[in-house]
Short mmCIF file of C-alpha atoms in Angstrom, two decimals:
data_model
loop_
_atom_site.label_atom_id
_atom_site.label_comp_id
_atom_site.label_asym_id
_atom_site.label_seq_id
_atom_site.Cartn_x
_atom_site.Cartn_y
_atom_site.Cartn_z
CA UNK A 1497 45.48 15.86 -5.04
CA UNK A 1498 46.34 14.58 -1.24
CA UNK A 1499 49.57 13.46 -0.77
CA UNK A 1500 48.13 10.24 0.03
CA UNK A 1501 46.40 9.76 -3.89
CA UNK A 1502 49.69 11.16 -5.17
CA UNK A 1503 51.97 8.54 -3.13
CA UNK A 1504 49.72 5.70 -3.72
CA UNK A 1505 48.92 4.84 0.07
CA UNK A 1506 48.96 6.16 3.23
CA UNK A 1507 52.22 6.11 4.78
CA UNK A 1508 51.47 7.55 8.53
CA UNK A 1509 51.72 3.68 9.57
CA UNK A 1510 54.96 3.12 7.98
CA UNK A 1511 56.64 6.21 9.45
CA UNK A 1512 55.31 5.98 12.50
CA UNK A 1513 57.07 2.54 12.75
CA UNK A 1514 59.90 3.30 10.37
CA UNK A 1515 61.51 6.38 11.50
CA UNK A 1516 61.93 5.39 15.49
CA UNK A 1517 62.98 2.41 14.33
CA UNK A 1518 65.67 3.19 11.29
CA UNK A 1519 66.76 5.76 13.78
CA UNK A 1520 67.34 3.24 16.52
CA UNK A 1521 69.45 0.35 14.72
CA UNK A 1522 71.05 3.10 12.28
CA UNK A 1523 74.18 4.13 14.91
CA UNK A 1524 74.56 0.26 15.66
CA UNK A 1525 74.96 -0.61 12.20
CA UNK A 1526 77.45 2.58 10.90
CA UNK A 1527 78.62 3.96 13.90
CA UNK A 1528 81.54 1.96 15.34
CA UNK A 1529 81.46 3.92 18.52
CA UNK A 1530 78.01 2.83 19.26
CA UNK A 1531 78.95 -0.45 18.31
CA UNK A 1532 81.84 -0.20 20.51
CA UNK A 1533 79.90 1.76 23.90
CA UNK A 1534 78.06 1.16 26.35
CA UNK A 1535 74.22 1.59 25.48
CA UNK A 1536 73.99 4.44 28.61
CA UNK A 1537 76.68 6.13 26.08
CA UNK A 1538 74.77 5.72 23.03
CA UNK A 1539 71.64 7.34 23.52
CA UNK A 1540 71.98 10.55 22.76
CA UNK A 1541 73.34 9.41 19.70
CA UNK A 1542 70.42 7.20 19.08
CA UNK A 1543 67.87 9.90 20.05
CA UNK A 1544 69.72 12.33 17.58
CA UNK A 1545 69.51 9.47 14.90
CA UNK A 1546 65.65 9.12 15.39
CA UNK A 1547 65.38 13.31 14.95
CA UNK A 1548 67.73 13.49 11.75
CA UNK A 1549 65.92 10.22 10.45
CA UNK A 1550 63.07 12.08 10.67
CA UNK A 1551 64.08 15.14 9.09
CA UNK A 1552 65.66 13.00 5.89
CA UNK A 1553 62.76 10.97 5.56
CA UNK A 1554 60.23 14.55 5.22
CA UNK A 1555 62.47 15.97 2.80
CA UNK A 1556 62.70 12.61 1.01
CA UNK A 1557 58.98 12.33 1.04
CA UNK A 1558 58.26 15.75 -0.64
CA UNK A 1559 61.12 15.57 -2.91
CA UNK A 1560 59.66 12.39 -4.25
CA UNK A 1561 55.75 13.97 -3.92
CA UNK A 1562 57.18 16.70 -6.60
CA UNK A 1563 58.39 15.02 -9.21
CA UNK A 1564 55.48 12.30 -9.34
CA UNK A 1565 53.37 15.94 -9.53
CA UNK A 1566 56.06 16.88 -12.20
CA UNK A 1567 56.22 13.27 -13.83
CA UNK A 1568 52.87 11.77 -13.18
CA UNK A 1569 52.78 9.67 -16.72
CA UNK A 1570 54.43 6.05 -15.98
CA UNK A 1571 55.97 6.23 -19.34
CA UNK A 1572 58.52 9.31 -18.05
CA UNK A 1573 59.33 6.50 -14.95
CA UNK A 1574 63.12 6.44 -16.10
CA UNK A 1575 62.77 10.29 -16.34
CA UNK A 1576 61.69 10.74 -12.64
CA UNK A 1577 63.83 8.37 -11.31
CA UNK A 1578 66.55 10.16 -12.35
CA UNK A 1579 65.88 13.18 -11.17
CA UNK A 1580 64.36 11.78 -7.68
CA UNK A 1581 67.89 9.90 -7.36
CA UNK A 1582 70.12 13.14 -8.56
CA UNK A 1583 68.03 15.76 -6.27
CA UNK A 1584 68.02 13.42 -3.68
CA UNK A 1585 71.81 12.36 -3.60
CA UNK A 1586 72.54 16.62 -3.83
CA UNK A 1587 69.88 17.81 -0.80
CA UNK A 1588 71.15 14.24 1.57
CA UNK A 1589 74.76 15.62 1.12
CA UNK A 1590 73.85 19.26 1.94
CA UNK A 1591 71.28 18.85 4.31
CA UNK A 1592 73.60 16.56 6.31
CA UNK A 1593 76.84 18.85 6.20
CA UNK A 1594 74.68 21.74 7.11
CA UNK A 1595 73.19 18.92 10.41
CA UNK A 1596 76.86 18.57 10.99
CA UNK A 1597 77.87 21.67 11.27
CA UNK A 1598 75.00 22.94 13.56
CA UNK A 1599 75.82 19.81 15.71
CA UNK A 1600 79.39 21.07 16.18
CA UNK A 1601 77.84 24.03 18.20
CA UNK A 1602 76.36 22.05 20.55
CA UNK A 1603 77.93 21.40 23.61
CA UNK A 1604 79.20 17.71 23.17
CA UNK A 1605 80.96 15.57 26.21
CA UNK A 1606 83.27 13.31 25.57
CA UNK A 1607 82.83 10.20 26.20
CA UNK A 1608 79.00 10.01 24.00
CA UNK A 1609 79.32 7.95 21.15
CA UNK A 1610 79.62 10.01 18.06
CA UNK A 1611 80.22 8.68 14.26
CA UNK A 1612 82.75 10.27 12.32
CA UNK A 1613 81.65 11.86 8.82
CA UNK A 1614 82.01 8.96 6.69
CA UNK A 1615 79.89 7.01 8.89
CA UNK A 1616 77.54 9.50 9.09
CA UNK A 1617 77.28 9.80 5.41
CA UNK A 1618 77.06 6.48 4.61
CA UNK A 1619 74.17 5.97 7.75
CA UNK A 1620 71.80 9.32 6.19
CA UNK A 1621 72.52 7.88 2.61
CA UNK A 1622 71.21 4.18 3.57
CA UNK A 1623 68.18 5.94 4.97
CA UNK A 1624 67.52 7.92 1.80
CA UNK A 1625 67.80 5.21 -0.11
CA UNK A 1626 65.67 2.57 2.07
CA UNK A 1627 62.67 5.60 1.96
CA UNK A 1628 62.87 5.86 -2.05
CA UNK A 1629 63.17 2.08 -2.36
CA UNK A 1630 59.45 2.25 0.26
CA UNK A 1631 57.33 4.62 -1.98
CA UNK A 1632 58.64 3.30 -4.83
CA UNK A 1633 57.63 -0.30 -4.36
CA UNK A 1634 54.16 1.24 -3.04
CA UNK A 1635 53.94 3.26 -6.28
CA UNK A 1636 54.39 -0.30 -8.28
CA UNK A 1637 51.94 -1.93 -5.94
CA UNK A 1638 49.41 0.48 -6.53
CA UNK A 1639 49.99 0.02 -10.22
CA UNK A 1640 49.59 -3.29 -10.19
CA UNK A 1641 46.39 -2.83 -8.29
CA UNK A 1642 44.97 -0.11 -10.90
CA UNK A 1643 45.92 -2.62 -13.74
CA UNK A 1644 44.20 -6.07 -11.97
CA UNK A 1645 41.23 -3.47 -11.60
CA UNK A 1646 41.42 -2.57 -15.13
CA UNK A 1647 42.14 -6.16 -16.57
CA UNK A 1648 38.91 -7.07 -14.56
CA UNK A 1649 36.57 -4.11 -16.01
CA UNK A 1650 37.80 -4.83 -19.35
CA UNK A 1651 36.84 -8.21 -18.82
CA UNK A 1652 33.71 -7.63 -17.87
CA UNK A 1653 33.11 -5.07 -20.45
CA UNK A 1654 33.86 -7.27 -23.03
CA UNK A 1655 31.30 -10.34 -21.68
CA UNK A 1656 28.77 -7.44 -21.75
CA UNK A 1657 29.15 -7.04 -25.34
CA UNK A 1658 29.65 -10.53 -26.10
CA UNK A 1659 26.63 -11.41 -24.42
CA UNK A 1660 24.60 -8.26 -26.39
CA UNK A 1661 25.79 -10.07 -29.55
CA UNK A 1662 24.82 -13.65 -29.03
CA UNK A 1663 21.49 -11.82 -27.54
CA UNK A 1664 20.91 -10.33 -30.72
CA UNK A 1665 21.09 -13.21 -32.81
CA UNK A 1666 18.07 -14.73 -31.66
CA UNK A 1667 15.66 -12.18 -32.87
CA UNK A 1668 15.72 -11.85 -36.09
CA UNK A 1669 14.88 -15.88 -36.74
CA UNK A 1670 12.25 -15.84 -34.53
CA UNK A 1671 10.50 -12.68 -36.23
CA UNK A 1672 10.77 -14.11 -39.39
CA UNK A 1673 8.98 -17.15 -39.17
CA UNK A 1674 6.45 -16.09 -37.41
CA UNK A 1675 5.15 -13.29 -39.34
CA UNK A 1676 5.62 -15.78 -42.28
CA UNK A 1677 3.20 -17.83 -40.67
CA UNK A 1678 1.02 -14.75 -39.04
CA UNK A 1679 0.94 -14.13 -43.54
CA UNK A 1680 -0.12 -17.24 -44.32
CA UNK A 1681 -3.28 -17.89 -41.75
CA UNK A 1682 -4.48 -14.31 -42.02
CA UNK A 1683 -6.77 -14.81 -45.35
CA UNK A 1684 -8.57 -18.24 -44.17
CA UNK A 1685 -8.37 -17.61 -40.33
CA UNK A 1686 -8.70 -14.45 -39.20
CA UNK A 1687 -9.74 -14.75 -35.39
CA UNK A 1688 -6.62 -17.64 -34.89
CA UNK A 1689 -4.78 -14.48 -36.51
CA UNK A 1690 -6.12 -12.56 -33.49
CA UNK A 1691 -5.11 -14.96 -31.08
CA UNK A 1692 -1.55 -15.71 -32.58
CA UNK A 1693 -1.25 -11.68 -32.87
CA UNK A 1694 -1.59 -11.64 -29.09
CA UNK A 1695 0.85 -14.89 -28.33
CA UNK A 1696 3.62 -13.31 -30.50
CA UNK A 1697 2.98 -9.78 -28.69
CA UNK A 1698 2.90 -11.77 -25.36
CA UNK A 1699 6.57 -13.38 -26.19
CA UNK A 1700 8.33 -10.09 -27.69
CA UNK A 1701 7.12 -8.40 -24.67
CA UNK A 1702 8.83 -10.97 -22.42
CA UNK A 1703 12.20 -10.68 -25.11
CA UNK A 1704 12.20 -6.43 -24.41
CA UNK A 1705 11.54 -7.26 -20.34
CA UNK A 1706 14.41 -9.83 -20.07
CA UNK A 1707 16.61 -8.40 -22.87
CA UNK A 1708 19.36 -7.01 -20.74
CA UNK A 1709 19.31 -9.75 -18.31
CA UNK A 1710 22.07 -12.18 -18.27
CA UNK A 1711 20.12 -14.71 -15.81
CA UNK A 1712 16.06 -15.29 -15.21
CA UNK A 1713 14.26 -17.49 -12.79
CA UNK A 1714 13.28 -20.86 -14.80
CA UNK A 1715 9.47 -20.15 -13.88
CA UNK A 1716 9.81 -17.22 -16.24
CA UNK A 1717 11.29 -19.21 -18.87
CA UNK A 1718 8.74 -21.47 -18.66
CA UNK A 1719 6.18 -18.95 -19.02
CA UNK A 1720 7.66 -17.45 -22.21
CA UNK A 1721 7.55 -20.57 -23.56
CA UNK A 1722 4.16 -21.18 -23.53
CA UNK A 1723 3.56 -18.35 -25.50
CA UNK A 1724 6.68 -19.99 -28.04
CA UNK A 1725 4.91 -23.20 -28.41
CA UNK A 1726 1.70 -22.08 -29.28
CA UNK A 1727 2.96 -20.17 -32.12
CA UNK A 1728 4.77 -23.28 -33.33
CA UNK A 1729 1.45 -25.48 -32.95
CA UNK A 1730 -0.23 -23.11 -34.86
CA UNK A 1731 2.02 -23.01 -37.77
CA UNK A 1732 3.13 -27.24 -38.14
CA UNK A 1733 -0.74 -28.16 -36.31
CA UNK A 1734 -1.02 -32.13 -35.32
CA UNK A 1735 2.98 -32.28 -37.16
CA UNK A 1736 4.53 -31.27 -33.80
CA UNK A 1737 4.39 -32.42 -30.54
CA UNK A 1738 5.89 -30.47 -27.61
CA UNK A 1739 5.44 -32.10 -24.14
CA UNK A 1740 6.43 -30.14 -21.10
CA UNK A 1741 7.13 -31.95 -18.20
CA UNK A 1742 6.35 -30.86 -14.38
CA UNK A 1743 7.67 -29.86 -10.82
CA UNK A 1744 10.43 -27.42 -12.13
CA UNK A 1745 12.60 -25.87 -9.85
CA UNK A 1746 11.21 -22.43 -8.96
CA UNK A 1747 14.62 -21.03 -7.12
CA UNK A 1748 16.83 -21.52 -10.23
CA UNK A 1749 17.98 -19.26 -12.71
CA UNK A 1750 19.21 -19.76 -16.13
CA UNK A 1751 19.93 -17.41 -19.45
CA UNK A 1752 16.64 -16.20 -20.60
CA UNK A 1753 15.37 -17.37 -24.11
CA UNK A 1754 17.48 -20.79 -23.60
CA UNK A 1755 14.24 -23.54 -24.50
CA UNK A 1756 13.10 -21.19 -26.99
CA UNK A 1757 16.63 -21.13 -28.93
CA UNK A 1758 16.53 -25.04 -28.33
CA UNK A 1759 13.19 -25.87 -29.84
CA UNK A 1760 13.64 -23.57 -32.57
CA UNK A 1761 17.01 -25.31 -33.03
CA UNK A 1762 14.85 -28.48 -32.97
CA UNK A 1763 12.32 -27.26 -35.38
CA UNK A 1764 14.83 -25.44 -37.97
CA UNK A 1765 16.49 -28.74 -38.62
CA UNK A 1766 14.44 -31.82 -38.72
CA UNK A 1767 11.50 -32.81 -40.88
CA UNK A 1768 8.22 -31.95 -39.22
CA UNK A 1769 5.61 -33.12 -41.58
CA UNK A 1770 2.25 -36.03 -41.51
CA UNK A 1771 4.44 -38.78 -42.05
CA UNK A 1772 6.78 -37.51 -39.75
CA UNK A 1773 5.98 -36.14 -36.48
CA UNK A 1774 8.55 -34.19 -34.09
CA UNK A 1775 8.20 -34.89 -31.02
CA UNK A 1776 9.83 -32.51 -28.76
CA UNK A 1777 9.99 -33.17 -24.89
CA UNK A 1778 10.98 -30.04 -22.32
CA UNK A 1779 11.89 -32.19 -18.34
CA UNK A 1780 14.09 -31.68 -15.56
CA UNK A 1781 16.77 -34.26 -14.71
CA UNK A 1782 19.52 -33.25 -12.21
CA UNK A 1783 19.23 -29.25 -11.62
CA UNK A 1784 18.93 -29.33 -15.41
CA UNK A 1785 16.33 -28.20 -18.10
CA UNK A 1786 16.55 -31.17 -21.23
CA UNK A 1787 15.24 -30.07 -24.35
CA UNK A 1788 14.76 -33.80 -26.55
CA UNK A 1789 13.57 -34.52 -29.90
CA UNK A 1790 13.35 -37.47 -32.25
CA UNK A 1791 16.02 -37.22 -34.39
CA UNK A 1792 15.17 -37.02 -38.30
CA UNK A 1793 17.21 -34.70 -39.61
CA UNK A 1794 16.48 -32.85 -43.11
CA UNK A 1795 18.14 -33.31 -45.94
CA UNK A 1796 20.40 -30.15 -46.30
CA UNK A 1797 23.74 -28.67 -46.16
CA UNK A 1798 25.09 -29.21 -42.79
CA UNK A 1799 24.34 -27.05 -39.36
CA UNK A 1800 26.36 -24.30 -38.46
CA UNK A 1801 24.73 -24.71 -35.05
CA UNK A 1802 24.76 -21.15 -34.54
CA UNK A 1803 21.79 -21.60 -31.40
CA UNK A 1804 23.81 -24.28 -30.07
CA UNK A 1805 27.02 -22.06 -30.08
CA UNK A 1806 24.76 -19.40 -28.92
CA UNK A 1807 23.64 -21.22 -25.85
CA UNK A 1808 27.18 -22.58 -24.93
CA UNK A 1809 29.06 -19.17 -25.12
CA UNK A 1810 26.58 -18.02 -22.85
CA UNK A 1811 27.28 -20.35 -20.20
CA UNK A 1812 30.44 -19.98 -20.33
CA UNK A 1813 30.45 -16.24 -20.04
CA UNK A 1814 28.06 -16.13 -17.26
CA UNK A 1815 29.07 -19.24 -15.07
CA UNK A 1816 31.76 -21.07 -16.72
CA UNK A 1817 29.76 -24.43 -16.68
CA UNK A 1818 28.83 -26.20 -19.54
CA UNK A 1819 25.71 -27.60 -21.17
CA UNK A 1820 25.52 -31.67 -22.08
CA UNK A 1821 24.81 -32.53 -25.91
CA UNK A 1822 23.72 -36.03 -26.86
CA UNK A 1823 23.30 -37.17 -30.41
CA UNK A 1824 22.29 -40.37 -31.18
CA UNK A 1825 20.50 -42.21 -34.67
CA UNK A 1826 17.24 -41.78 -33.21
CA UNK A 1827 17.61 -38.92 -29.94
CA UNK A 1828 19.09 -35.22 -29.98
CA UNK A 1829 19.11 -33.68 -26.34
CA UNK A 1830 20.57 -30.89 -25.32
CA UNK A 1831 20.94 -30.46 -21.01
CA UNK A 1832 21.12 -26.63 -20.12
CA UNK A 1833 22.59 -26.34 -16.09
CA UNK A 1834 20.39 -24.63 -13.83
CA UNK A 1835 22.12 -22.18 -11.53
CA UNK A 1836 22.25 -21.16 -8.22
CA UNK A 1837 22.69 -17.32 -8.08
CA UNK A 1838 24.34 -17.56 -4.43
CA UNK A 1839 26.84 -19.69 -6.47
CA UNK A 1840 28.17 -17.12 -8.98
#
């Protein structure tokens, strides 16, 4: 790995700046002859700052690089702090005795500002500790970055499946009842047979195109539709009325198999018979698609509203809107937003 991916960032910026810097203010701040000279005085102290700040900082810097290469698990973070703080406190000390003592050979002139050991200690330990406190907030950063990253995949991961599972319920309802009815006009009828044959082939074709879709253009609802309400008309005849209105939107999207979950919802739970007609109506009011019926509801154990539920958690996973539900004595409607894909 580059020192870079092991690190977290790239830090040529920060010591670029750093180092000249931390050098410069360093003898100002510790040194209480610099404080107390002339700056013509000071600078070969501050120039010989600047060269030992940069000489702590690269030993810092690969001192830290081994033991995240030792110690790369963030559980064994106490671990290799520990031994970054120990090794680091040991080298400083030895590095700058051995700085100080090379120094000492050098001629030196009176009258430049010099620190005395105990300020230069205190100076090279402040910069050790200011470059571990650096890469170790960048190391956190970039954690926190890695986890957002994570959060969000899993997120999205999770929508996926969510949405494969409310997918999958529709199915299996919709195959039933219509090979139930594909049994029951196959012995008198055998050329409407044909023809519903080819309008339930038409609609599981469009289920396996749009299958792993999450959005559709309403135009291709619509289509699929067709195909939906022909194979009810065949099965409840004159007993079932579904009017679809006109001038639909053609640059909206919305979840595929949406109006064929609603009128099956319709169906499914009121009485369709002679005496009773359902009357279902398909419009668009308001960027939405509203699926009405007349409400008669049958006589059974309560809805679990599964296609309703269906519907909503879809929304809400895709584009956190949600659809309108209106329930009166005589009118059940159910809005469905359209959506701008721009928007999402």
């Amino acid at each position: 790995k580059s020192e870079a991916t092991i690190i977290g960032f790239n830090d040529k910026w920060i010591m670029l700046l750093g180092i000249p810097l931390l050098g410069s203010i360093m003898p100002f701040i510790f040194f209480s002859a610099c404080r107390n000279a002339p700056i013509s005085e000071s600078y070969i102290s501050i120039t010989t700052s600047i060269i030992n700040t940069f000489i702590f900082w690269q030993i810092d810097k690969k001192i830290i690089i081994y033991f995240r290469k030792k110690f790369p698990e963030h559980k064994d973070y106490i671990k290799r702090l520990t031994y970054q703080l120990v090794v680091l406190a040991i080298t400083t000390y030895l590095l700058l005795i051995i700085i100080i003592w090379a120094l000492g050979y050098l001629p030196h002139e009176p009258h430049v500002a010099s620190p005395t050991h105990t300020e230069a200690i205190a100076g090279t330990y402040t910069i050790t500790a200011l470059v571990l406190a650096i890469y170790e907030a960048m190391y956190f950063f970039d954690l926190w970055k890695i986890e957002i990253l994570e959060n969000e995949k899993l997120k999205t991961e999770n929508t996926k499946a969510q949405l494969e599972v409310l997918k999958n319920q529709v199915n299996p309802h919709f195959l039933f009842n219509s090979f139930n009815t594909l049994v029951a006009i196959i012995p008198d009828s055998p050329e409407i047979a044909v023809k519903f044959t080819t309008e339930l082939s038409n609609f599981y074709r469009y289920i396996l195109a749009f299958k792993d879709k999450e959005l559709i253009p309403v135009q291709q609802e619509l289509n699929s539709i067709d195909s939906y309400i022909y194979l009810l008309k065949i099965r409840f005849q004159d007993n079932l009325v579904i009017e679809k209105g006109e001038d639909f939107p053609s640059e909206m999207y919305m979840p595929p198999l949406s109006l064929q979950i609603l009128v099956e919802n319709a169906v499914k739970h009121n009485i369709v018979s002679k005496s009773k007609p359902l009357t279902i109506s398909i419009t668009y009011e308001n960027n939405q698609i509203c699926v009405a019926n007349n409400y008669q509801p049958k006589q059974e154990a309560p809805s679990t509203q599964t296609g309703l539920k269906n519907i909503a958690k879809r929304y809400e996973l895709i584009t956190h809107e949600s659809i309108s539900i209106t329930n009166t004595r005589h009118l059940f409607k159910v809005c469905l937003p359209l959506i701008h894909v721009k928007s999402l």
